[in-house]
Coordinates of C-alpha atoms in Angstrom, one line a residue:
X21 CA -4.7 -6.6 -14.7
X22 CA -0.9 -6.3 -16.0
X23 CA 1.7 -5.8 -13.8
X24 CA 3.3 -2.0 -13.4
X25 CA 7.5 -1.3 -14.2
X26 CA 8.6 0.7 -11.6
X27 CA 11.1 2.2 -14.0
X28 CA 8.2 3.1 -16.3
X29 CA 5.3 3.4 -14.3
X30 CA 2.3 4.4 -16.1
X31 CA -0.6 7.1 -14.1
X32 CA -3.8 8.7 -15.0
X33 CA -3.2 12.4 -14.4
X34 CA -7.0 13.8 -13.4
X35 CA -7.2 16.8 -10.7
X36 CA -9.5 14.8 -7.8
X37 CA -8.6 11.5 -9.0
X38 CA -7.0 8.8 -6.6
X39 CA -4.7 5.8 -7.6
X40 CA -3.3 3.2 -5.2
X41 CA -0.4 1.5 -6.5
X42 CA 0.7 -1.9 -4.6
X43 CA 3.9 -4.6 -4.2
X44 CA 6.8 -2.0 -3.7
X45 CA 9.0 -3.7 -1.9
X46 CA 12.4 -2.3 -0.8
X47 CA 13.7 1.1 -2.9
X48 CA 11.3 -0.2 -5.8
X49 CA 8.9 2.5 -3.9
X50 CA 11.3 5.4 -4.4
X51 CA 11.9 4.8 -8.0
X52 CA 8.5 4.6 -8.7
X53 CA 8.2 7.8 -7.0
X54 CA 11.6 9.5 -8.6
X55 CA 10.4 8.1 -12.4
X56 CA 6.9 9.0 -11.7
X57 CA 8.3 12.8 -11.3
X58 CA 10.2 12.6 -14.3
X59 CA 7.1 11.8 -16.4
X60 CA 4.7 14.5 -14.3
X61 CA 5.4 18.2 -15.7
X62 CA 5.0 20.2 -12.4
X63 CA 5.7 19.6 -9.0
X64 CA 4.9 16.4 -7.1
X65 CA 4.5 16.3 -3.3
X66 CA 5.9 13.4 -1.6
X67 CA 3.7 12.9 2.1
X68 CA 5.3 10.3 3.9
X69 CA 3.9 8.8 7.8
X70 CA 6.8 10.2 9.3
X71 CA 10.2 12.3 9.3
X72 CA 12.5 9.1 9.4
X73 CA 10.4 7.8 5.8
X74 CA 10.9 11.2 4.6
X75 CA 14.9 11.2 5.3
X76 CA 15.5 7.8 3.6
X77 CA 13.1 8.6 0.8
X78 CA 15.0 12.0 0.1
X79 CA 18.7 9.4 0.1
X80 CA 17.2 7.3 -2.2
X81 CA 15.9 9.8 -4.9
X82 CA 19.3 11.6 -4.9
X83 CA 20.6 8.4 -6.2
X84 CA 17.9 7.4 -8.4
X85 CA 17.5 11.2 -10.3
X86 CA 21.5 11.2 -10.2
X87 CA 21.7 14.4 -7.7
X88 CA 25.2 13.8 -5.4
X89 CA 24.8 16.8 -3.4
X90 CA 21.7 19.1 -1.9
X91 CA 22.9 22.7 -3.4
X92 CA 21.2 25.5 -2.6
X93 CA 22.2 27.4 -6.3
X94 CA 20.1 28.6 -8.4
X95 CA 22.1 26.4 -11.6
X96 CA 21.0 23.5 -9.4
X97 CA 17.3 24.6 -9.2
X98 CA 17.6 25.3 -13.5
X99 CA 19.0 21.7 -14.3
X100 CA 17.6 18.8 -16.0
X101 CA 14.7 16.8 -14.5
X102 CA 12.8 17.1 -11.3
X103 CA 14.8 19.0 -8.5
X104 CA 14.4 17.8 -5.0
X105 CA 13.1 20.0 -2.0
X106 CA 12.3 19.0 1.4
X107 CA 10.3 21.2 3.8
X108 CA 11.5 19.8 7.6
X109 CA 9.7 20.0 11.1
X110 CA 10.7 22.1 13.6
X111 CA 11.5 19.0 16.0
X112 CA 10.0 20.5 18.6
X113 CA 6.8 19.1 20.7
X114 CA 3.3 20.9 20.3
X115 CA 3.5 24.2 22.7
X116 CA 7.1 24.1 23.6
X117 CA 9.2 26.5 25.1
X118 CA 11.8 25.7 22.5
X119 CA 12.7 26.7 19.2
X120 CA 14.1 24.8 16.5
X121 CA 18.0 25.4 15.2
X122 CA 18.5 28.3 12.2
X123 CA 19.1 25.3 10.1
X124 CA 16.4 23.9 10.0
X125 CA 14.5 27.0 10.0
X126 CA 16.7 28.1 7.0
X127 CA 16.2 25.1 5.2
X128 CA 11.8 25.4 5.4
X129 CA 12.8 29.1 4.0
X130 CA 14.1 27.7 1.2
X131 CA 12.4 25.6 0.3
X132 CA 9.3 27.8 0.9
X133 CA 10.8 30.7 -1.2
X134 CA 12.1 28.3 -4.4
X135 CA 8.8 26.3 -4.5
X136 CA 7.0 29.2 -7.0
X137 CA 9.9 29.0 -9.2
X138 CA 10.3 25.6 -9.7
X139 CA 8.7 24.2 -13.3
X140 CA 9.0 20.3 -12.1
X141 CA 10.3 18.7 -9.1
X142 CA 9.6 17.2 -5.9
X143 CA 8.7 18.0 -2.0
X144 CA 8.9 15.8 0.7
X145 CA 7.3 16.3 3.5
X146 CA 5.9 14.1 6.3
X147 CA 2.6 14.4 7.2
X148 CA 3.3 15.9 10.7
X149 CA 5.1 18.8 9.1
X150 CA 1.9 19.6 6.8
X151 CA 0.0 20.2 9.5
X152 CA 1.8 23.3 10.6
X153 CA 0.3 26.6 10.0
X154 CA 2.8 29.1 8.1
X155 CA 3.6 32.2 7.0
X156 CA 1.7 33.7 3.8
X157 CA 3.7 34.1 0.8
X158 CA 3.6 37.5 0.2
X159 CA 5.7 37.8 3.7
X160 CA 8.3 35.1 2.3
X161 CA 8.8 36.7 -1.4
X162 CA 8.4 40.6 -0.1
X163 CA 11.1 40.1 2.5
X164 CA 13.8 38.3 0.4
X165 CA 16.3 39.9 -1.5
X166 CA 18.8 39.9 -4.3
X167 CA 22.1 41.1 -4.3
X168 CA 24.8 41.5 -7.4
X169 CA 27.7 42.8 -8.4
X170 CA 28.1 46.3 -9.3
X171 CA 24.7 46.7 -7.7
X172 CA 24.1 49.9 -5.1
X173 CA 24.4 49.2 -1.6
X174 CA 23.7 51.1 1.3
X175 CA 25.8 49.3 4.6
X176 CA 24.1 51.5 7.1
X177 CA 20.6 51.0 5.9
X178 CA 21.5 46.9 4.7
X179 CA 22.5 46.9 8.7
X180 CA 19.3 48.1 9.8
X181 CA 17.2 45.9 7.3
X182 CA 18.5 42.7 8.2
X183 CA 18.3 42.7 12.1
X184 CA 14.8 44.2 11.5
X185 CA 14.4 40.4 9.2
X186 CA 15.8 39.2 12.6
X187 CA 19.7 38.4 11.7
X188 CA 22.1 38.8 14.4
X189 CA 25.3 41.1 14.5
X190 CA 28.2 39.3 15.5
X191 CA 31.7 39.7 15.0
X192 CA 32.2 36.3 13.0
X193 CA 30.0 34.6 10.9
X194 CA 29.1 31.3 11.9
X195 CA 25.8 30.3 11.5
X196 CA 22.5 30.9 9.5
X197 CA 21.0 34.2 10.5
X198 CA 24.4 35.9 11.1
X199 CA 25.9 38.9 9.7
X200 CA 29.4 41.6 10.4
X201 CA 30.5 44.1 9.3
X202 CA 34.5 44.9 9.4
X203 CA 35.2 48.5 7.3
X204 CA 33.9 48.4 3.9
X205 CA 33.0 44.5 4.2
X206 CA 30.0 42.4 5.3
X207 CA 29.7 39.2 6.3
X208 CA 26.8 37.1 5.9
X209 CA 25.8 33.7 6.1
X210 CA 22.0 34.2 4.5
X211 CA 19.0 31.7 5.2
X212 CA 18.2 29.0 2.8
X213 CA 22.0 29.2 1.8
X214 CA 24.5 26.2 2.6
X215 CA 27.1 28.6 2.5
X216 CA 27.9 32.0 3.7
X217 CA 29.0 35.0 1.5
X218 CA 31.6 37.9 1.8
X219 CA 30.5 41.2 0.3
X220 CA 33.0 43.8 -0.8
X221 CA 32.4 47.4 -1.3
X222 CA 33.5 50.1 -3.2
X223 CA 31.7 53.2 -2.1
X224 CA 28.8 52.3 -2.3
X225 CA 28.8 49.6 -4.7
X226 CA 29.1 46.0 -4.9
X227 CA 32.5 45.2 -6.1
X228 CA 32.8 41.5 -5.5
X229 CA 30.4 38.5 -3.5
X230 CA 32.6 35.7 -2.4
X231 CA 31.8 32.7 -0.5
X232 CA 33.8 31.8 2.2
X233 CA 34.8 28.7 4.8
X234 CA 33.0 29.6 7.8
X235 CA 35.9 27.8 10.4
X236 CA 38.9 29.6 8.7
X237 CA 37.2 32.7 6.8
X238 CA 38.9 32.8 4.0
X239 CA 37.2 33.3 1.0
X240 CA 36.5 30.5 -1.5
X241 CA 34.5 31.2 -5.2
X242 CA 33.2 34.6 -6.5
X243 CA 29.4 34.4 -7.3
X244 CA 27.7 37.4 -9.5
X245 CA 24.6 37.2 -7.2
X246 CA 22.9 35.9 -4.1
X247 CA 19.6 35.9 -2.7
X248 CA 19.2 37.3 1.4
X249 CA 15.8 35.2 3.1
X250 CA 14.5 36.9 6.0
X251 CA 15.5 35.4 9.0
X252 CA 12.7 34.2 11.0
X253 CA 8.9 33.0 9.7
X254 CA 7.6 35.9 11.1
X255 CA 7.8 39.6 10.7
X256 CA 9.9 41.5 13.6
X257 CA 9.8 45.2 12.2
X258 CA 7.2 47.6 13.4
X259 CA 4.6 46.4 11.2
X260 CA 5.0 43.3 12.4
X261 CA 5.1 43.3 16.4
X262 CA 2.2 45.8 15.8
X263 CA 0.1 43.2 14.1
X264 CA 1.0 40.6 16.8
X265 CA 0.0 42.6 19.7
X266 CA -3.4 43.6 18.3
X267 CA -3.7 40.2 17.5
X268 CA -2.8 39.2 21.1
X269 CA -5.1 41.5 22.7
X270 CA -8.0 40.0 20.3
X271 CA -7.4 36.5 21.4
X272 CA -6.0 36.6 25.3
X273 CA -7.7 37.6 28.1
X274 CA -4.8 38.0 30.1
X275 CA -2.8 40.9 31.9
X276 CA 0.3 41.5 28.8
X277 CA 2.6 42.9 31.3
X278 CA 3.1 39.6 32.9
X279 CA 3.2 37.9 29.7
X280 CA 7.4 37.2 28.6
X281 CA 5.9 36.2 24.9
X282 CA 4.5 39.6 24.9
X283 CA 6.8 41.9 26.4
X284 CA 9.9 39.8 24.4
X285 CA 7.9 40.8 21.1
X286 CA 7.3 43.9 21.8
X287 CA 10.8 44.7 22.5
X288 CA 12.1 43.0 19.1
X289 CA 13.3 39.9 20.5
X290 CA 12.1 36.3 19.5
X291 CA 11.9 34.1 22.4
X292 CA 11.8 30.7 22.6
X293 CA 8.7 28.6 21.5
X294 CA 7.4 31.5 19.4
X295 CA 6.9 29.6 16.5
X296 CA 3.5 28.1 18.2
X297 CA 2.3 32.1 17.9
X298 CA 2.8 32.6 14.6
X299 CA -0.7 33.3 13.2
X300 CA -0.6 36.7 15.6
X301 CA 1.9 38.4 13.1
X302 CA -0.3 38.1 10.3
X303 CA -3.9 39.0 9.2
X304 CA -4.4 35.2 8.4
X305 CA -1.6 32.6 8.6
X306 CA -1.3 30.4 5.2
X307 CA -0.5 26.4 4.7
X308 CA 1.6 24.5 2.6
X309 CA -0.9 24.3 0.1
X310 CA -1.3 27.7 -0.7
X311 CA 2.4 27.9 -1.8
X312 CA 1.5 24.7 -4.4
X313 CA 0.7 24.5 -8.1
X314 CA -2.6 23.6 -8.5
X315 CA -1.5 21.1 -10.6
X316 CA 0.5 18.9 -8.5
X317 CA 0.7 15.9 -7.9
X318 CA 0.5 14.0 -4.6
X319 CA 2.1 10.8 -3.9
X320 CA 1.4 9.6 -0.5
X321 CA 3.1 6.1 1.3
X322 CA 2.7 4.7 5.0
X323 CA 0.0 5.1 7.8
X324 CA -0.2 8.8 7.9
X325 CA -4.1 8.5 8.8
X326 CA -2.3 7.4 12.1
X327 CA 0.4 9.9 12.3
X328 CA -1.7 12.3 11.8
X329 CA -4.3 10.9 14.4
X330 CA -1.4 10.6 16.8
X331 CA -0.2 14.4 16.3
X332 CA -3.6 15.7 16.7
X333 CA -4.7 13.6 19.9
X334 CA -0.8 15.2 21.3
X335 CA -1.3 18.9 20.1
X336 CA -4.5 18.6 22.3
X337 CA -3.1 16.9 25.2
X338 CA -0.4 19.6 26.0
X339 CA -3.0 22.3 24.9
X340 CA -5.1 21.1 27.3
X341 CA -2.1 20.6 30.2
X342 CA -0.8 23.9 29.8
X343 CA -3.6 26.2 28.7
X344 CA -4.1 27.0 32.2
X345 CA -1.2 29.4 32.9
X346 CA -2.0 33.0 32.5
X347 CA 1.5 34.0 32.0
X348 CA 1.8 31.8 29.0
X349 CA -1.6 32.0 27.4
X350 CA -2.0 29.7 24.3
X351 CA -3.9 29.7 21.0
X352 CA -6.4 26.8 20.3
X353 CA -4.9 23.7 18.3
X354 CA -6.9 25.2 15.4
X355 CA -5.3 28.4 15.1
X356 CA -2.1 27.0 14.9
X357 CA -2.3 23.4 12.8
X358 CA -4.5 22.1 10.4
X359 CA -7.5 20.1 11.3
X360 CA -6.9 16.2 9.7
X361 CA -10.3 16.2 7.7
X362 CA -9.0 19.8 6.3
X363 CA -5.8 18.0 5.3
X364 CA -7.7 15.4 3.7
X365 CA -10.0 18.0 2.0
X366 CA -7.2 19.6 0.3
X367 CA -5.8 16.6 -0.6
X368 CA -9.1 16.0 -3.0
X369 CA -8.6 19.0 -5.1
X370 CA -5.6 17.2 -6.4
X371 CA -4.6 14.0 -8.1
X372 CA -3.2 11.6 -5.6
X373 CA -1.6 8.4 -5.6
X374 CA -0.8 6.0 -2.7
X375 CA 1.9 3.7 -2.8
X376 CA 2.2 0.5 -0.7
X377 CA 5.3 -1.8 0.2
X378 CA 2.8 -5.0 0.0
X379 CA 1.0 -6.5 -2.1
X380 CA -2.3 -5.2 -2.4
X381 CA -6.0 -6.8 -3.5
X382 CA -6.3 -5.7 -7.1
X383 CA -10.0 -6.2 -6.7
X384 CA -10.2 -3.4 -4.1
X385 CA -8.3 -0.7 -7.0
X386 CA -5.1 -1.6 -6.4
X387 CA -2.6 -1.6 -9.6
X388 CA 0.4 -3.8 -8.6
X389 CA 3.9 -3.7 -9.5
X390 CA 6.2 -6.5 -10.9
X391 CA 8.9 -6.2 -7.8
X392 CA 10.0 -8.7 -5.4
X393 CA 11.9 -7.9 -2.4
X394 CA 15.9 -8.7 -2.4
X395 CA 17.0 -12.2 -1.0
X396 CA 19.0 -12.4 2.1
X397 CA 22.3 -11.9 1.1
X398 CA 24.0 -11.6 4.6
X399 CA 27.8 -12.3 5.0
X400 CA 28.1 -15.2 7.2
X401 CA 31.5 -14.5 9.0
X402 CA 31.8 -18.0 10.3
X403 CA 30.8 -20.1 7.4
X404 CA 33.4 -21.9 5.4
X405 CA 32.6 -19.4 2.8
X406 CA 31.5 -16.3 4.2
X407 CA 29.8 -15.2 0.8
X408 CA 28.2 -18.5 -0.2
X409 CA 24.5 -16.4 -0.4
X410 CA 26.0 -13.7 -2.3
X411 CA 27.7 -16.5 -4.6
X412 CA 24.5 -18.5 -5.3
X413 CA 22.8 -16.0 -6.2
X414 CA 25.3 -14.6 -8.9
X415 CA 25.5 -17.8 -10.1
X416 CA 21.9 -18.2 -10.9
X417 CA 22.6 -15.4 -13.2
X418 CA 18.3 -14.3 -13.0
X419 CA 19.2 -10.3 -12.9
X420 CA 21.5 -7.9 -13.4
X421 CA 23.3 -6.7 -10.1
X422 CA 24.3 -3.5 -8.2
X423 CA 26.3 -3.4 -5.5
X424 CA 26.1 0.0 -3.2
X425 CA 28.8 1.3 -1.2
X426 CA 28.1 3.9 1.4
X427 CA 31.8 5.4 0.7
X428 CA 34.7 4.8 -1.6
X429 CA 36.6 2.9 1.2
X430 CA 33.7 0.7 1.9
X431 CA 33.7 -0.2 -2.1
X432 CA 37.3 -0.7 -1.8
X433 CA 36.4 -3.3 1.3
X434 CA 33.5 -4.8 -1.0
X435 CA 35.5 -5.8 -4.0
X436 CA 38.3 -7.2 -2.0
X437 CA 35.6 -9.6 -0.4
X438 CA 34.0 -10.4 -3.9
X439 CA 37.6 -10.9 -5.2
X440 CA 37.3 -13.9 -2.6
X441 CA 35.0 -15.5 -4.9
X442 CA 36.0 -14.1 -8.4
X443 CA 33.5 -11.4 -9.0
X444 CA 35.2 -8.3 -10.8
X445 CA 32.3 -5.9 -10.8
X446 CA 32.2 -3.1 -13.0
X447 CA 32.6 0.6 -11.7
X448 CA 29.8 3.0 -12.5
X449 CA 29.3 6.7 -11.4
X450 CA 25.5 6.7 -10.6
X451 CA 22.5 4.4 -11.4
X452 CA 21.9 5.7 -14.6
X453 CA 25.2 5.2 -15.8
X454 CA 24.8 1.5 -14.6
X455 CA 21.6 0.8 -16.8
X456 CA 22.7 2.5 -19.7
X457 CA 25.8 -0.2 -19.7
X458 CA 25.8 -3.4 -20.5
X459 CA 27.6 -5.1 -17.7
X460 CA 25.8 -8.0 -15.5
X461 CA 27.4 -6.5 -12.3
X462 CA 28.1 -3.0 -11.8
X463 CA 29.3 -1.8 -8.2
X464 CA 28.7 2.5 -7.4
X465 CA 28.8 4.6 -4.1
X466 CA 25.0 5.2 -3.0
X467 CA 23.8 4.7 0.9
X468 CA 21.0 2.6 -0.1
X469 CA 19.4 1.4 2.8
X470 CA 16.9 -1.2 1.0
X471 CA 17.5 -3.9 -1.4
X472 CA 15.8 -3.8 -4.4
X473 CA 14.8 -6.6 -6.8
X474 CA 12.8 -6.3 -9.8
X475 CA 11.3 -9.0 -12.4
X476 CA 11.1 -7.5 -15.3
X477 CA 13.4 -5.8 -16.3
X478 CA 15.7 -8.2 -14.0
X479 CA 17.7 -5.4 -11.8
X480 CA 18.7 -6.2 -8.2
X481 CA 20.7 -3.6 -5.7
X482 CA 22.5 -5.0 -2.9

C-alpha cells in the first residue's frame, strides 16, 4: 500500500464509512487535518482526547490555513477556505456549584449560533465537551439578534429584552454579557463578540454602531451591523423559568422552598452551577450533533475511548456523592450528558477518520503516511558550537527548512544565532507563502509547538 502526503492526503468520502490513517508524527497530524478540510466541501469536526490536544490543534491550523487572528466578523466567517470554530468546556467539574466565566460561555454561543451558516470549515472539540447536553437550536437562533444602522430601535423595550436574555446593567461595559445606557447611547459588549459596541441614537433610530476599547471607552471603527446572542444557554424570561419549574416538580421529590436552585430561578437570577440543570428549561435538551450537517466529516485523534470512560466513571462518582442532599437535588448523569455508546452511535451515521501519531499495522486498515518525526535539533549552550545539530543538519541539505518564531523578537534572537554559523534564512509571512517560494530555508512567526519532517515532499519545521 503507497504511502499518504500529508499535504495532499487522499479520503474516501462515504456517510458510515471509517478510515484510520497512521505515522503522523509531530504537526504532520494537523496538516493532514487542515488540507483534509480544504478538500472536504462542508464542515469537518475535529474530536480530540482532551482540551489541551484541542488547544494546540486549533494553534497549528491557524498557521497551516493562514488565519493570524480568531475574529469573530462576519467577513471572517465569508473568506476563502475552511473557517475555524472551537466549541470549549465549561471547566468546571461534573455537579459543581460553579459556573464557568462569560467568555467562555460567549465563545460556545458563537460558535453554536455561526455553525448553520458556515458552507466549509472546521470544529474542534474534545471529546469531554461533546458529551454535554445543550440548548436546542431553535432557543439559540430565536433569541439572537441583528442590529444596523438606520434601523428602528426602541431603548426602553432593547433594555428590557436583554436582561430578560440575562445581560447585566452596569454603568461601564467591561465584560461579555454587559450592557449601559448613558442618554441617547447604549453600551454593549454582546456574546460571541471579541469586542464590544457603542450604539448611537437619533430618536429612535440607529445613527451609528461603533466599537470601542473596553479599558479607555473610546470608540474605535464604525460597523453597519452586529449581531446581539442571548446571554446565557438557557431561557430566563417567563416562558422560560415557567418551563424549568414544571420541569423541576416532574423530576424532584423535594420541598422547592428549601431549594436556592429553585427559588434563584424563579426569581430571574442564575446561580452558580446551573449549567448542570439545563435540560429543565426546555421540552427536550439537544447535542452537538443536532446543530451539524449531516454531511460532515469527523476526524478523530488520541485515546478519547479513555477520556470519555474517565468522564463518565467521574460524572457518576459526584452524582452518586452528592445526590443525597435534598436542598440540592440532582438530575441523573443521563439527563444531563450523553451516554459513551450514544456518542459512538452518532458517530456511525457519519464518515469518520482516525488519525494516529505512530505508525500503525497496514494489515489491520491502517493507511500510513510518508512523515518522519523532526531530529533533535537542541542548542547545546556549552558545546564549542552551540548549533552544531542545527548545522549538520543544514548541511546534509535532505529538505527544505522552516524555522518558527513565537514573536518577531524571538526571530530577531533566531537569526542572530544562525548568523553564528552563516545561515541567512529567508523571511516569509505564513506557511503558504514559504512553499509557494523557492528558498531552501525560510524563517516565519508561528508558535509551533511540534517539529515536523516530511519525506516526500522534503519539508522540515523547526
Amino acid at each position: 500500500m503507497s504511502l499518504l502526503n500529508p499535504l495532499d492526503p487522499e479520503f474516501r468520502y462515504q456517510p458510515g464509512n471509517k478510515q484510520h490513517w497512521g505515522n503522523l508524527s509531530g504537526n504532520a497530524l494537523s496538516l493532514a487535518m487542515a488540507k483534509t478540510a480544504q478538500k472536504h466541501p462542508s464542515l469537518t469536526l475535529i474530536v480530540t482526547a482532551s482540551t489541551a490536544a484541542a488547544n494546540r490543534i486549533e494553534q497549528d491550523l491557524y498557521f497551516f490555513l493562514d488565519r493570524t487572528t480568531k475574529d469573530d466578523t462576519q467577513q471572517h466567517l465569508n473568506q476563502q477556505g475552511p473557517n475555524i470554530l472551537t466549541f470549549p468546556d465549561w471547566e468546571t467539574l461534573p455537579y459543581d456549584t460553579f459556573s464557568a466565566h462569560q467568555d467562555i460561555i460567549s465563545q460556545r454561543l458563537h460558535s453554536l449560533y455561526h455553525l448553520p451558516q458556515i458552507k466549509q470549515g472546521l470544529l474542534i472539540v474534545p471529546i469531554t465537551t461533546l458529551m454535554h447536553r445543550l440548548a436546542p437550536k431553535s432557543y439559540i437562533h430565536s433569541n439572537s439578534l441583528v442590529l444596523s444602522v438606520k434601523q428602528s430601535f426602541n431603548l426602553d423595550h432593547m433594555r428590557s429584552s436583554l436582561e430578560a436574555a440575562g445581560y447585566r446593567c452596569v454603568e461601564s461595559v467591561y465584560e461579555h454579557g454587559e450592557f449601559a445606557v448613558r442618554g441617547s447611547i447604549m453600551d454593549i459588549f454582546p456574546m460571541g463578540s471579541v469586542v464590544p459596541y457603542r450604539i448611537e441614537l437619533f430618536d429612535d433610530e440607529i445613527e451609528t454602531l461603533r466599537t470601542f476599547d473596553p479599558e479607555t471607552q473610546r470608540t474605535v471603527t464604525e460597523v453597519e451591523e452586529i449581531c446581539l446572542l442571548p446571554a446565557k444557554e438557557f431561557p430566563l424570561d417567563d416562558k422560560g423559568i415557567a418551563t424549568f419549574r414544571q420541569n423541576w416538580h416532574d423530576n424532584f421529590n423535594v420541598d422547592y422552598r428549601r431549594c436556592p436552585i429553585y427559588q434563584d430561578i424563579s426569581n430571574g437570577i442564575a446561580p452558580a452551577g446551573i449549567e448542570y440543570y439545563l435540560p429543565l428549561f426546555f421540552g427536550q435538551a439537544s447535542t452537538l450533533f443536532d446543530y451539524l450537517p449531516t454531511d460532515t466529516l469527523i476526524l478523530t485523534t488520541g485515546d478519547i475511548n479513555n477520556s470519555a470512560q474517565q468522564l463518565w466513571n467521574e460524572i457518576n462518582d459526584r452524582y452518586e456523592d452528592r445526590r443525597v442532599n435534598p436542598e440540592y437535588p440532582l438530575l441523573p448523569p443521563h439527563h444531563v450528558f450523553l451516554p459513551i455508546e450514544e456518542i459512538f452511535r452518532h458517530f456511525k451515521q457519519y464518515c469518520r477518520i482516525d488519525l494516529c501519531s505512530s505508525k500503525q499495522d497496514e494489515k489491520a486498515g491502517y493507511q500510513n503516511f510518508n512523515c518522519t518525526q523532526t531530529p533533535d535539533l537542541a542548542i547545546e549552550a556549552r558545546q564549542e558550537n552551540p548549533l552544531d545539530k542545527i548545522e549538520s543538519f543544514l548541511i546534509s541539505g535532505t529538505s527544505r527548512v522552516l524555522f518558527c518564531a513565537e514573536s518577531a523578537g524571538r526571530r530577531e534572537t533566531m537569526l542572530e544565532l544562525l548568523e553564528r554559523i552563516n545561515v541567512a534564512p529567508t523571511a516569509c509571512g505564513s506557511w503558504h507563502e514559504f512553499l509557494d517560494s523557492d528558498c531552501t530555508i525560510g524563517i516565519t512567526i508561528a508558535a509551533i509547538e511540534k517539529g515536523l519532517a516530511l519525506v516526500e515532499p522534503q519539508l522540515t519545521l523547526i
